[in-house]
JSON list of C-alpha atoms in Angstrom, two decimals:
[
{"chain": "Q", "resi": 1, "resn": "UNK", "atom": "CA", "xyz": [115.28, 86.22, 108.80]},
{"chain": "Q", "resi": 2, "resn": "UNK", "atom": "CA", "xyz": [113.09, 88.80, 110.42]},
{"chain": "Q", "resi": 3, "resn": "UNK", "atom": "CA", "xyz": [111.46, 88.80, 113.82]},
{"chain": "Q", "resi": 4, "resn": "UNK", "atom": "CA", "xyz": [109.40, 90.93, 116.14]},
{"chain": "Q", "resi": 5, "resn": "UNK", "atom": "CA", "xyz": [109.32, 90.97, 119.91]},
{"chain": "Q", "resi": 6, "resn": "UNK", "atom": "CA", "xyz": [106.46, 92.35, 121.93]},
{"chain": "Q", "resi": 7, "resn": "UNK", "atom": "CA", "xyz": [107.84, 91.99, 125.45]},
{"chain": "Q", "resi": 8, "resn": "UNK", "atom": "CA", "xyz": [104.55, 92.53, 127.28]},
{"chain": "Q", "resi": 9, "resn": "UNK", "atom": "CA", "xyz": [101.70, 90.05, 127.02]},
{"chain": "Q", "resi": 10, "resn": "UNK", "atom": "CA", "xyz": [99.40, 92.57, 128.65]},
{"chain": "Q", "resi": 11, "resn": "UNK", "atom": "CA", "xyz": [99.39, 96.30, 129.30]},
{"chain": "Q", "resi": 12, "resn": "UNK", "atom": "CA", "xyz": [97.01, 97.86, 131.77]},
{"chain": "Q", "resi": 13, "resn": "UNK", "atom": "CA", "xyz": [96.27, 101.59, 131.76]},
{"chain": "Q", "resi": 14, "resn": "UNK", "atom": "CA", "xyz": [93.62, 103.84, 133.23]},
{"chain": "Q", "resi": 15, "resn": "UNK", "atom": "CA", "xyz": [91.31, 105.71, 130.91]},
{"chain": "Q", "resi": 16, "resn": "UNK", "atom": "CA", "xyz": [92.67, 109.16, 130.12]},
{"chain": "Q", "resi": 17, "resn": "UNK", "atom": "CA", "xyz": [96.27, 108.18, 130.79]},
{"chain": "Q", "resi": 18, "resn": "UNK", "atom": "CA", "xyz": [98.89, 107.85, 128.07]},
{"chain": "Q", "resi": 19, "resn": "UNK", "atom": "CA", "xyz": [99.60, 104.37, 126.80]},
{"chain": "Q", "resi": 20, "resn": "UNK", "atom": "CA", "xyz": [102.63, 102.69, 125.26]},
{"chain": "Q", "resi": 21, "resn": "UNK", "atom": "CA", "xyz": [102.78, 99.25, 123.68]},
{"chain": "Q", "resi": 22, "resn": "UNK", "atom": "CA", "xyz": [106.33, 98.14, 123.05]},
{"chain": "Q", "resi": 23, "resn": "UNK", "atom": "CA", "xyz": [107.82, 96.50, 119.97]},
{"chain": "Q", "resi": 24, "resn": "UNK", "atom": "CA", "xyz": [111.36, 95.69, 118.92]},
{"chain": "Q", "resi": 25, "resn": "UNK", "atom": "CA", "xyz": [112.36, 94.13, 115.65]},
{"chain": "Q", "resi": 26, "resn": "UNK", "atom": "CA", "xyz": [115.14, 92.40, 113.81]},
{"chain": "Q", "resi": 27, "resn": "UNK", "atom": "CA", "xyz": [115.47, 92.47, 110.03]},
{"chain": "Q", "resi": 28, "resn": "UNK", "atom": "CA", "xyz": [118.21, 92.67, 107.46]},
{"chain": "Q", "resi": 29, "resn": "UNK", "atom": "CA", "xyz": [118.12, 95.83, 105.42]},
{"chain": "Q", "resi": 30, "resn": "UNK", "atom": "CA", "xyz": [115.59, 98.61, 105.77]},
{"chain": "Q", "resi": 31, "resn": "UNK", "atom": "CA", "xyz": [112.62, 97.73, 107.96]},
{"chain": "Q", "resi": 32, "resn": "UNK", "atom": "CA", "xyz": [109.03, 98.29, 107.05]},
{"chain": "Q", "resi": 33, "resn": "UNK", "atom": "CA", "xyz": [107.05, 98.40, 110.29]},
{"chain": "Q", "resi": 34, "resn": "UNK", "atom": "CA", "xyz": [103.35, 98.08, 111.01]},
{"chain": "Q", "resi": 35, "resn": "UNK", "atom": "CA", "xyz": [100.83, 98.08, 113.82]},
{"chain": "Q", "resi": 36, "resn": "UNK", "atom": "CA", "xyz": [97.52, 96.23, 113.61]},
{"chain": "Q", "resi": 37, "resn": "UNK", "atom": "CA", "xyz": [94.71, 95.94, 116.14]},
{"chain": "Q", "resi": 38, "resn": "UNK", "atom": "CA", "xyz": [92.40, 92.99, 116.67]},
{"chain": "Q", "resi": 39, "resn": "UNK", "atom": "CA", "xyz": [89.10, 93.30, 118.49]},
{"chain": "Q", "resi": 40, "resn": "UNK", "atom": "CA", "xyz": [87.41, 90.16, 119.86]},
{"chain": "Q", "resi": 41, "resn": "UNK", "atom": "CA", "xyz": [86.07, 87.86, 117.14]},
{"chain": "Q", "resi": 42, "resn": "UNK", "atom": "CA", "xyz": [87.30, 90.20, 114.42]},
{"chain": "Q", "resi": 43, "resn": "UNK", "atom": "CA", "xyz": [90.10, 90.24, 111.89]},
{"chain": "Q", "resi": 44, "resn": "UNK", "atom": "CA", "xyz": [93.10, 92.52, 112.20]},
{"chain": "Q", "resi": 45, "resn": "UNK", "atom": "CA", "xyz": [92.74, 96.19, 111.35]},
{"chain": "Q", "resi": 46, "resn": "UNK", "atom": "CA", "xyz": [95.61, 98.28, 110.03]},
{"chain": "Q", "resi": 47, "resn": "UNK", "atom": "CA", "xyz": [96.60, 101.16, 112.33]},
{"chain": "Q", "resi": 48, "resn": "UNK", "atom": "CA", "xyz": [99.76, 102.64, 110.87]},
{"chain": "Q", "resi": 49, "resn": "UNK", "atom": "CA", "xyz": [102.99, 101.94, 109.05]},
{"chain": "Q", "resi": 50, "resn": "UNK", "atom": "CA", "xyz": [106.55, 103.21, 108.79]},
{"chain": "Q", "resi": 51, "resn": "UNK", "atom": "CA", "xyz": [108.23, 102.84, 105.41]},
{"chain": "Q", "resi": 52, "resn": "UNK", "atom": "CA", "xyz": [110.53, 105.84, 105.25]},
{"chain": "Q", "resi": 53, "resn": "UNK", "atom": "CA", "xyz": [110.65, 109.49, 106.25]},
{"chain": "Q", "resi": 54, "resn": "UNK", "atom": "CA", "xyz": [109.64, 111.05, 109.56]},
{"chain": "Q", "resi": 55, "resn": "UNK", "atom": "CA", "xyz": [110.35, 108.78, 112.52]},
{"chain": "Q", "resi": 56, "resn": "UNK", "atom": "CA", "xyz": [107.02, 109.71, 114.15]},
{"chain": "Q", "resi": 57, "resn": "UNK", "atom": "CA", "xyz": [104.15, 108.11, 112.33]},
{"chain": "Q", "resi": 58, "resn": "UNK", "atom": "CA", "xyz": [100.53, 109.04, 112.96]},
{"chain": "Q", "resi": 59, "resn": "UNK", "atom": "CA", "xyz": [97.76, 106.53, 112.37]},
{"chain": "Q", "resi": 60, "resn": "UNK", "atom": "CA", "xyz": [94.12, 105.76, 112.95]},
{"chain": "Q", "resi": 61, "resn": "UNK", "atom": "CA", "xyz": [92.13, 106.46, 116.14]},
{"chain": "Q", "resi": 62, "resn": "UNK", "atom": "CA", "xyz": [94.75, 108.87, 117.55]},
{"chain": "Q", "resi": 63, "resn": "UNK", "atom": "CA", "xyz": [97.55, 106.32, 117.68]},
{"chain": "Q", "resi": 64, "resn": "UNK", "atom": "CA", "xyz": [101.12, 107.11, 116.74]},
{"chain": "Q", "resi": 65, "resn": "UNK", "atom": "CA", "xyz": [104.38, 105.19, 116.70]},
{"chain": "Q", "resi": 66, "resn": "UNK", "atom": "CA", "xyz": [108.00, 106.22, 116.85]},
{"chain": "Q", "resi": 67, "resn": "UNK", "atom": "CA", "xyz": [110.64, 104.49, 114.77]},
{"chain": "Q", "resi": 68, "resn": "UNK", "atom": "CA", "xyz": [113.99, 104.32, 116.57]},
{"chain": "Q", "resi": 69, "resn": "UNK", "atom": "CA", "xyz": [116.66, 102.80, 114.36]},
{"chain": "Q", "resi": 70, "resn": "UNK", "atom": "CA", "xyz": [119.41, 102.67, 116.98]},
{"chain": "Q", "resi": 71, "resn": "UNK", "atom": "CA", "xyz": [117.19, 100.83, 119.44]},
{"chain": "Q", "resi": 72, "resn": "UNK", "atom": "CA", "xyz": [115.41, 98.83, 116.69]},
{"chain": "Q", "resi": 73, "resn": "UNK", "atom": "CA", "xyz": [112.11, 99.76, 118.25]},
{"chain": "Q", "resi": 74, "resn": "UNK", "atom": "CA", "xyz": [108.71, 100.86, 117.02]},
{"chain": "Q", "resi": 75, "resn": "UNK", "atom": "CA", "xyz": [106.59, 101.56, 120.10]},
{"chain": "Q", "resi": 76, "resn": "UNK", "atom": "CA", "xyz": [102.90, 102.36, 119.75]},
{"chain": "Q", "resi": 77, "resn": "UNK", "atom": "CA", "xyz": [101.61, 105.34, 121.72]},
{"chain": "Q", "resi": 78, "resn": "UNK", "atom": "CA", "xyz": [98.47, 107.29, 122.42]},
{"chain": "Q", "resi": 79, "resn": "UNK", "atom": "CA", "xyz": [98.28, 110.41, 124.59]},
{"chain": "Q", "resi": 80, "resn": "UNK", "atom": "CA", "xyz": [94.94, 109.58, 126.23]},
{"chain": "Q", "resi": 81, "resn": "UNK", "atom": "CA", "xyz": [93.58, 106.04, 126.37]},
{"chain": "Q", "resi": 82, "resn": "UNK", "atom": "CA", "xyz": [89.93, 105.14, 125.89]},
{"chain": "Q", "resi": 83, "resn": "UNK", "atom": "CA", "xyz": [88.13, 102.07, 127.23]},
{"chain": "Q", "resi": 84, "resn": "UNK", "atom": "CA", "xyz": [87.27, 101.28, 123.62]},
{"chain": "Q", "resi": 85, "resn": "UNK", "atom": "CA", "xyz": [91.00, 100.97, 122.85]},
{"chain": "Q", "resi": 86, "resn": "UNK", "atom": "CA", "xyz": [91.01, 97.68, 124.77]},
{"chain": "Q", "resi": 87, "resn": "UNK", "atom": "CA", "xyz": [92.05, 95.06, 122.22]},
{"chain": "Q", "resi": 88, "resn": "UNK", "atom": "CA", "xyz": [94.95, 92.92, 121.02]},
{"chain": "Q", "resi": 89, "resn": "UNK", "atom": "CA", "xyz": [97.73, 94.85, 119.31]},
{"chain": "Q", "resi": 90, "resn": "UNK", "atom": "CA", "xyz": [100.18, 93.33, 116.84]},
{"chain": "Q", "resi": 91, "resn": "UNK", "atom": "CA", "xyz": [103.47, 94.77, 115.67]},
{"chain": "Q", "resi": 92, "resn": "UNK", "atom": "CA", "xyz": [104.83, 93.49, 112.35]},
{"chain": "Q", "resi": 93, "resn": "UNK", "atom": "CA", "xyz": [107.99, 93.90, 110.30]},
{"chain": "Q", "resi": 94, "resn": "UNK", "atom": "CA", "xyz": [108.97, 93.14, 106.75]},
{"chain": "Q", "resi": 95, "resn": "UNK", "atom": "CA", "xyz": [112.19, 93.57, 104.88]},
{"chain": "Q", "resi": 96, "resn": "UNK", "atom": "CA", "xyz": [112.16, 96.56, 102.57]},
{"chain": "Q", "resi": 97, "resn": "UNK", "atom": "CA", "xyz": [110.44, 95.62, 99.34]},
{"chain": "Q", "resi": 98, "resn": "UNK", "atom": "CA", "xyz": [108.74, 92.55, 100.77]},
{"chain": "Q", "resi": 99, "resn": "UNK", "atom": "CA", "xyz": [104.97, 92.50, 101.17]},
{"chain": "Q", "resi": 100, "resn": "UNK", "atom": "CA", "xyz": [105.03, 89.68, 103.69]},
{"chain": "Q", "resi": 101, "resn": "UNK", "atom": "CA", "xyz": [105.17, 90.82, 107.30]},
{"chain": "Q", "resi": 102, "resn": "UNK", "atom": "CA", "xyz": [106.25, 88.81, 110.30]},
{"chain": "Q", "resi": 103, "resn": "UNK", "atom": "CA", "xyz": [103.94, 89.46, 113.22]},
{"chain": "Q", "resi": 104, "resn": "UNK", "atom": "CA", "xyz": [104.73, 89.61, 116.91]},
{"chain": "Q", "resi": 105, "resn": "UNK", "atom": "CA", "xyz": [102.81, 87.53, 119.42]},
{"chain": "Q", "resi": 106, "resn": "UNK", "atom": "CA", "xyz": [100.53, 90.41, 120.28]},
{"chain": "Q", "resi": 107, "resn": "UNK", "atom": "CA", "xyz": [99.95, 92.56, 123.37]},
{"chain": "Q", "resi": 108, "resn": "UNK", "atom": "CA", "xyz": [96.60, 92.69, 125.09]},
{"chain": "Q", "resi": 109, "resn": "UNK", "atom": "CA", "xyz": [95.77, 96.27, 126.02]},
{"chain": "Q", "resi": 110, "resn": "UNK", "atom": "CA", "xyz": [93.27, 96.72, 128.83]},
{"chain": "Q", "resi": 111, "resn": "UNK", "atom": "CA", "xyz": [92.03, 100.23, 129.54]},
{"chain": "Q", "resi": 112, "resn": "UNK", "atom": "CA", "xyz": [90.28, 100.53, 132.88]},
{"chain": "Q", "resi": 113, "resn": "UNK", "atom": "CA", "xyz": [87.45, 103.07, 133.37]},
{"chain": "L", "resi": 1, "resn": "UNK", "atom": "CA", "xyz": [83.93, 96.20, 107.82]},
{"chain": "L", "resi": 2, "resn": "UNK", "atom": "CA", "xyz": [87.13, 95.63, 105.83]},
{"chain": "L", "resi": 3, "resn": "UNK", "atom": "CA", "xyz": [85.40, 94.54, 102.63]},
{"chain": "L", "resi": 4, "resn": "UNK", "atom": "CA", "xyz": [87.06, 91.11, 102.77]},
{"chain": "L", "resi": 5, "resn": "UNK", "atom": "CA", "xyz": [84.62, 88.24, 103.23]},
{"chain": "L", "resi": 6, "resn": "UNK", "atom": "CA", "xyz": [85.34, 84.74, 104.42]},
{"chain": "L", "resi": 7, "resn": "UNK", "atom": "CA", "xyz": [83.13, 81.67, 104.56]},
{"chain": "L", "resi": 8, "resn": "UNK", "atom": "CA", "xyz": [82.29, 79.74, 106.58]},
{"chain": "L", "resi": 9, "resn": "UNK", "atom": "CA", "xyz": [82.63, 81.52, 109.93]},
{"chain": "L", "resi": 10, "resn": "UNK", "atom": "CA", "xyz": [82.94, 78.29, 111.84]},
{"chain": "L", "resi": 11, "resn": "UNK", "atom": "CA", "xyz": [83.85, 74.79, 110.76]},
{"chain": "L", "resi": 12, "resn": "UNK", "atom": "CA", "xyz": [83.90, 71.68, 112.90]},
{"chain": "L", "resi": 13, "resn": "UNK", "atom": "CA", "xyz": [85.27, 68.51, 111.42]},
{"chain": "L", "resi": 14, "resn": "UNK", "atom": "CA", "xyz": [87.08, 65.31, 112.30]},
{"chain": "L", "resi": 15, "resn": "UNK", "atom": "CA", "xyz": [90.69, 64.26, 111.99]},
{"chain": "L", "resi": 16, "resn": "UNK", "atom": "CA", "xyz": [91.62, 62.98, 108.57]},
{"chain": "L", "resi": 17, "resn": "UNK", "atom": "CA", "xyz": [88.99, 65.03, 106.80]},
{"chain": "L", "resi": 18, "resn": "UNK", "atom": "CA", "xyz": [89.41, 67.72, 104.13]},
{"chain": "L", "resi": 19, "resn": "UNK", "atom": "CA", "xyz": [87.91, 71.21, 104.20]},
{"chain": "L", "resi": 20, "resn": "UNK", "atom": "CA", "xyz": [87.87, 74.25, 101.94]},
{"chain": "L", "resi": 21, "resn": "UNK", "atom": "CA", "xyz": [87.92, 77.82, 103.21]},
{"chain": "L", "resi": 22, "resn": "UNK", "atom": "CA", "xyz": [86.80, 80.59, 100.92]},
{"chain": "L", "resi": 23, "resn": "UNK", "atom": "CA", "xyz": [87.84, 84.23, 100.69]},
{"chain": "L", "resi": 24, "resn": "UNK", "atom": "CA", "xyz": [86.65, 87.14, 98.60]},
{"chain": "L", "resi": 25, "resn": "UNK", "atom": "CA", "xyz": [89.04, 90.11, 98.60]},
{"chain": "L", "resi": 26, "resn": "UNK", "atom": "CA", "xyz": [88.07, 93.75, 98.54]},
{"chain": "L", "resi": 27, "resn": "UNK", "atom": "CA", "xyz": [86.83, 94.93, 95.19]},
{"chain": "L", "resi": 28, "resn": "UNK", "atom": "CA", "xyz": [89.81, 95.60, 92.94]},
{"chain": "L", "resi": 29, "resn": "UNK", "atom": "CA", "xyz": [92.44, 94.03, 95.20]},
{"chain": "L", "resi": 30, "resn": "UNK", "atom": "CA", "xyz": [94.65, 91.63, 93.29]},
{"chain": "L", "resi": 31, "resn": "UNK", "atom": "CA", "xyz": [96.66, 90.23, 96.20]},
{"chain": "L", "resi": 32, "resn": "UNK", "atom": "CA", "xyz": [95.30, 87.69, 98.64]},
{"chain": "L", "resi": 33, "resn": "UNK", "atom": "CA", "xyz": [97.16, 86.43, 101.70]},
{"chain": "L", "resi": 34, "resn": "UNK", "atom": "CA", "xyz": [96.31, 83.52, 103.99]},
{"chain": "L", "resi": 35, "resn": "UNK", "atom": "CA", "xyz": [97.29, 83.41, 107.66]},
{"chain": "L", "resi": 36, "resn": "UNK", "atom": "CA", "xyz": [96.85, 80.92, 110.48]},
{"chain": "L", "resi": 37, "resn": "UNK", "atom": "CA", "xyz": [96.37, 82.19, 114.03]},
{"chain": "L", "resi": 38, "resn": "UNK", "atom": "CA", "xyz": [96.75, 79.80, 116.92]},
{"chain": "L", "resi": 39, "resn": "UNK", "atom": "CA", "xyz": [97.51, 80.21, 120.61]},
{"chain": "L", "resi": 40, "resn": "UNK", "atom": "CA", "xyz": [100.86, 78.47, 120.46]},
{"chain": "L", "resi": 41, "resn": "UNK", "atom": "CA", "xyz": [102.15, 79.71, 117.07]},
{"chain": "L", "resi": 42, "resn": "UNK", "atom": "CA", "xyz": [100.63, 83.18, 116.95]},
{"chain": "L", "resi": 43, "resn": "UNK", "atom": "CA", "xyz": [99.86, 84.67, 113.54]},
{"chain": "L", "resi": 44, "resn": "UNK", "atom": "CA", "xyz": [101.68, 82.79, 110.80]},
{"chain": "L", "resi": 45, "resn": "UNK", "atom": "CA", "xyz": [101.79, 83.70, 107.12]},
{"chain": "L", "resi": 46, "resn": "UNK", "atom": "CA", "xyz": [100.83, 80.78, 104.90]},
{"chain": "L", "resi": 47, "resn": "UNK", "atom": "CA", "xyz": [100.73, 81.90, 101.28]},
{"chain": "L", "resi": 48, "resn": "UNK", "atom": "CA", "xyz": [100.13, 84.84, 98.95]},
{"chain": "L", "resi": 49, "resn": "UNK", "atom": "CA", "xyz": [98.49, 84.98, 95.56]},
{"chain": "L", "resi": 50, "resn": "UNK", "atom": "CA", "xyz": [98.61, 87.84, 93.12]},
{"chain": "L", "resi": 51, "resn": "UNK", "atom": "CA", "xyz": [96.18, 87.95, 90.21]},
{"chain": "L", "resi": 52, "resn": "UNK", "atom": "CA", "xyz": [95.87, 84.19, 90.10]},
{"chain": "L", "resi": 53, "resn": "UNK", "atom": "CA", "xyz": [99.50, 83.27, 90.58]},
{"chain": "L", "resi": 54, "resn": "UNK", "atom": "CA", "xyz": [101.36, 82.18, 93.69]},
{"chain": "L", "resi": 55, "resn": "UNK", "atom": "CA", "xyz": [103.61, 85.04, 94.79]},
{"chain": "L", "resi": 56, "resn": "UNK", "atom": "CA", "xyz": [105.06, 84.01, 98.14]},
{"chain": "L", "resi": 57, "resn": "UNK", "atom": "CA", "xyz": [105.01, 81.01, 100.39]},
{"chain": "L", "resi": 58, "resn": "UNK", "atom": "CA", "xyz": [105.40, 80.89, 104.16]},
{"chain": "L", "resi": 59, "resn": "UNK", "atom": "CA", "xyz": [104.97, 78.18, 106.75]},
{"chain": "L", "resi": 60, "resn": "UNK", "atom": "CA", "xyz": [102.39, 76.24, 104.79]},
{"chain": "L", "resi": 61, "resn": "UNK", "atom": "CA", "xyz": [102.21, 72.50, 105.28]},
{"chain": "L", "resi": 62, "resn": "UNK", "atom": "CA", "xyz": [102.22, 70.16, 102.30]},
{"chain": "L", "resi": 63, "resn": "UNK", "atom": "CA", "xyz": [98.73, 69.02, 103.35]},
{"chain": "L", "resi": 64, "resn": "UNK", "atom": "CA", "xyz": [97.52, 72.55, 102.69]},
{"chain": "L", "resi": 65, "resn": "UNK", "atom": "CA", "xyz": [97.07, 74.16, 99.29]},
{"chain": "L", "resi": 66, "resn": "UNK", "atom": "CA", "xyz": [95.50, 77.30, 97.93]},
{"chain": "L", "resi": 67, "resn": "UNK", "atom": "CA", "xyz": [94.46, 78.85, 94.67]},
{"chain": "L", "resi": 68, "resn": "UNK", "atom": "CA", "xyz": [93.12, 82.12, 93.37]},
{"chain": "L", "resi": 69, "resn": "UNK", "atom": "CA", "xyz": [90.49, 82.07, 90.66]},
{"chain": "L", "resi": 70, "resn": "UNK", "atom": "CA", "xyz": [89.95, 84.43, 87.70]},
{"chain": "L", "resi": 71, "resn": "UNK", "atom": "CA", "xyz": [87.33, 86.37, 89.67]},
{"chain": "L", "resi": 72, "resn": "UNK", "atom": "CA", "xyz": [90.08, 86.85, 92.31]},
{"chain": "L", "resi": 73, "resn": "UNK", "atom": "CA", "xyz": [88.41, 84.91, 95.08]},
{"chain": "L", "resi": 74, "resn": "UNK", "atom": "CA", "xyz": [90.68, 82.42, 96.80]},
{"chain": "L", "resi": 75, "resn": "UNK", "atom": "CA", "xyz": [90.29, 79.06, 98.44]},
{"chain": "L", "resi": 76, "resn": "UNK", "atom": "CA", "xyz": [92.48, 77.39, 101.04]},
{"chain": "L", "resi": 77, "resn": "UNK", "atom": "CA", "xyz": [92.27, 73.61, 101.06]},
{"chain": "L", "resi": 78, "resn": "UNK", "atom": "CA", "xyz": [93.28, 71.72, 104.19]},
{"chain": "L", "resi": 79, "resn": "UNK", "atom": "CA", "xyz": [93.50, 67.94, 103.99]},
{"chain": "L", "resi": 80, "resn": "UNK", "atom": "CA", "xyz": [94.32, 65.02, 106.27]},
{"chain": "L", "resi": 81, "resn": "UNK", "atom": "CA", "xyz": [93.37, 67.28, 109.13]},
{"chain": "L", "resi": 82, "resn": "UNK", "atom": "CA", "xyz": [95.02, 66.88, 112.51]},
{"chain": "L", "resi": 83, "resn": "UNK", "atom": "CA", "xyz": [94.02, 68.18, 115.93]},
{"chain": "L", "resi": 84, "resn": "UNK", "atom": "CA", "xyz": [96.81, 70.74, 115.71]},
{"chain": "L", "resi": 85, "resn": "UNK", "atom": "CA", "xyz": [95.26, 72.32, 112.65]},
{"chain": "L", "resi": 86, "resn": "UNK", "atom": "CA", "xyz": [92.54, 73.79, 114.84]},
{"chain": "L", "resi": 87, "resn": "UNK", "atom": "CA", "xyz": [93.00, 77.54, 114.51]},
{"chain": "L", "resi": 88, "resn": "UNK", "atom": "CA", "xyz": [91.63, 80.77, 113.12]},
{"chain": "L", "resi": 89, "resn": "UNK", "atom": "CA", "xyz": [92.38, 81.16, 109.43]},
{"chain": "L", "resi": 90, "resn": "UNK", "atom": "CA", "xyz": [92.47, 84.68, 108.10]},
{"chain": "L", "resi": 91, "resn": "UNK", "atom": "CA", "xyz": [92.45, 85.96, 104.58]},
{"chain": "L", "resi": 92, "resn": "UNK", "atom": "CA", "xyz": [93.71, 89.44, 103.78]},
{"chain": "L", "resi": 93, "resn": "UNK", "atom": "CA", "xyz": [93.92, 91.48, 100.61]},
{"chain": "L", "resi": 94, "resn": "UNK", "atom": "CA", "xyz": [95.86, 94.51, 99.45]},
{"chain": "L", "resi": 95, "resn": "UNK", "atom": "CA", "xyz": [95.68, 96.89, 96.54]},
{"chain": "L", "resi": 96, "resn": "UNK", "atom": "CA", "xyz": [98.24, 98.14, 94.05]},
{"chain": "L", "resi": 97, "resn": "UNK", "atom": "CA", "xyz": [98.00, 101.60, 95.54]},
{"chain": "L", "resi": 98, "resn": "UNK", "atom": "CA", "xyz": [98.67, 100.46, 99.09]},
{"chain": "L", "resi": 99, "resn": "UNK", "atom": "CA", "xyz": [100.56, 97.23, 98.92]},
{"chain": "L", "resi": 100, "resn": "UNK", "atom": "CA", "xyz": [101.85, 97.42, 102.47]},
{"chain": "L", "resi": 101, "resn": "UNK", "atom": "CA", "xyz": [98.43, 97.81, 104.04]},
{"chain": "L", "resi": 102, "resn": "UNK", "atom": "CA", "xyz": [96.54, 94.56, 104.33]},
{"chain": "L", "resi": 103, "resn": "UNK", "atom": "CA", "xyz": [92.80, 94.35, 104.93]},
{"chain": "L", "resi": 104, "resn": "UNK", "atom": "CA", "xyz": [91.81, 91.29, 106.91]},
{"chain": "L", "resi": 105, "resn": "UNK", "atom": "CA", "xyz": [88.63, 89.29, 106.75]},
{"chain": "L", "resi": 106, "resn": "UNK", "atom": "CA", "xyz": [86.76, 88.17, 109.89]},
{"chain": "L", "resi": 107, "resn": "UNK", "atom": "CA", "xyz": [88.36, 84.72, 109.78]},
{"chain": "L", "resi": 108, "resn": "UNK", "atom": "CA", "xyz": [87.21, 81.12, 109.74]},
{"chain": "L", "resi": 109, "resn": "UNK", "atom": "CA", "xyz": [87.46, 79.24, 113.01]},
{"chain": "L", "resi": 110, "resn": "UNK", "atom": "CA", "xyz": [88.37, 75.63, 112.31]},
{"chain": "L", "resi": 111, "resn": "UNK", "atom": "CA", "xyz": [87.92, 73.03, 115.01]},
{"chain": "L", "resi": 112, "resn": "UNK", "atom": "CA", "xyz": [89.26, 69.54, 114.36]},
{"chain": "L", "resi": 113, "resn": "UNK", "atom": "CA", "xyz": [87.89, 66.89, 116.73]}
]
């Protein structure tokens, strides 16, 4: 079985400050890890993925995520938050070779002007 | 715009009824995935089709069924509807060249009264 935990329902950050959205996972075998973003009344949009290689993954809109195998974490980061980054963020994991991800419950990111 | 289209956008129906949700994947994508998003369950994978054949099954109820047609569009059929089936239903597609990146449609919001 595989699972994802996003421990924060909501993250608040001021515009211009760095942001972190946390994610930990559990999976047997090699993890494939993903971040998606959902804006109001929209479907999910792919941000980035970790399959193998460099632990620091860069994605869309200036986001990056760091894979930490020992801590089974894959936190999403951005150096300088924008108000337009306010949205619902989902972390997902799949077992290596599987195309079917298990999603976390989501974290609402609110960036204050 | 992800290139994945879903119809209808909204659907209101009564308990016991049957509805059909439609999805057209991005041009050239052979895989179609169906997800259910609700407040209590989060985002749940239902079923995947690849080039017309069922590839993977998730938490899909027996009252629900899906199919993918030769033109690659897919339909999700929900029958004997219950109040608890009220949710957002998303379709996603992926390509051979990027199987781990899913492109989501805007969703169909189903309300069962």
